[in-house]
Phi, psi and omega in degrees: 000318151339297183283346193281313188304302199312330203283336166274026186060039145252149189266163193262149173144178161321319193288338154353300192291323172304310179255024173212027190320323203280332173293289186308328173286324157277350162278287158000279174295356205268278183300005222251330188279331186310275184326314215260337176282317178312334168271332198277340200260331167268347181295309177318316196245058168271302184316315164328285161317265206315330188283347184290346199252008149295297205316179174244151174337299197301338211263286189322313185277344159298307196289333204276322172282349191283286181263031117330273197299295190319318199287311198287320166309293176326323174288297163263326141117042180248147173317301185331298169336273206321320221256308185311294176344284187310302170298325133295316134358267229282314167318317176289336167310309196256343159320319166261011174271332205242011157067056093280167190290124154288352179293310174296320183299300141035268191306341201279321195258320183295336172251078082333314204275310167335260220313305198294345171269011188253336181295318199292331122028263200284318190303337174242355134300348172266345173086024160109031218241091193289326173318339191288342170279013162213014207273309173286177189265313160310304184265010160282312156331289213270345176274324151345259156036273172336287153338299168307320187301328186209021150249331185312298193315311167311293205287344218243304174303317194279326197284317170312293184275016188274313194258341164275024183238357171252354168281349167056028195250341185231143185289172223259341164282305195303348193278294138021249162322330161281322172307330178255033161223014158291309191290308191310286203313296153012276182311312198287309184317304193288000000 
């Protein structure tokens, strides 16, 4: 959509809604038309939708990598794609035999290209000086934060089942059975 404004000499931003309203207001209705034809047009094909969920596994999983692969190919028009593609396959396959979260890599690779232009950035406005990344008062908070984000939880979770295995009112399975369904009760909460 950015690229699209741009191309007509409009800046994309707040000042937008000031100095184009009728272009911005016209995006609006636009999508506002979009939904509403979209809905009127999916509803009929719910019965559709749901028998699709049906198809069978073997069949279905060809076709999703078949234009998969045309799609990954289509962008640079490169092997390289293809062979990556394929090769994250297959990590996320044991990634998920082997009960990890597939989200952080996910994100990992979609802010990856961000991040690394913003640290090469920060590295050459500081002259190659890495302290800059820990230097403010801000990014000291927040690599804190972080931090926080992942070591409390583990230690919060160990400290939990620690004192309901030491209250010593209850024995060590039932003790168990209660933690887990304090974390199931959790899970639902999230």
């Amino acid at each position: 959509m950015m690229g699209a404004l741009t191309l007509y000499n409009i800046t994309p931003g707040p000042a937008m809604f000031t100095e184009q309203p009728d272009i911005v207001w016209g995006l609006i209705a636009a999508l506002l038309i979009a939904n509403v034809m979209l809905l009127i047009m999916n509803i009929p094909l719910i019965g559709l939708f749901t028998r699709m969920l049906t198809i069978p596994l073997w069949f279905l999983a060809p076709a999703i990598a078949a234009v998969s692969a045309v799609g990954v190919y289509a962008v640079h028009s490169t092997t390289f794609d293809l062979l990556l593609m394929v090769g994250l396959g297959v990590l996320g396959y044991i990634m998920r035999k082997m009960h990890f979260p597939m989200s952080p890599l996910i994100l990992g690779f979609v802010l990856g290209e961000m991040l690394e232009q913003n640290l090469r950035r920060a590295l050459s406005i500081s002259n190659g000086n890495v302290a800059i990344l820990w230097q403010s008062g801000v990014t000291k908070t927040l690599l804190f934060l972080a931090i926080a984000v992942i070591v409390v939880p583990p230690l919060l979770r160990y400290w939990r089942k620690r004192q309901l295995n030491t209250q010593g009112d209850l024995p060590l399975p039932d003790a168990q059975r209660h933690w887990r369904s304090l974390s199931a009760a959790n899970d639902g909460i999230r």
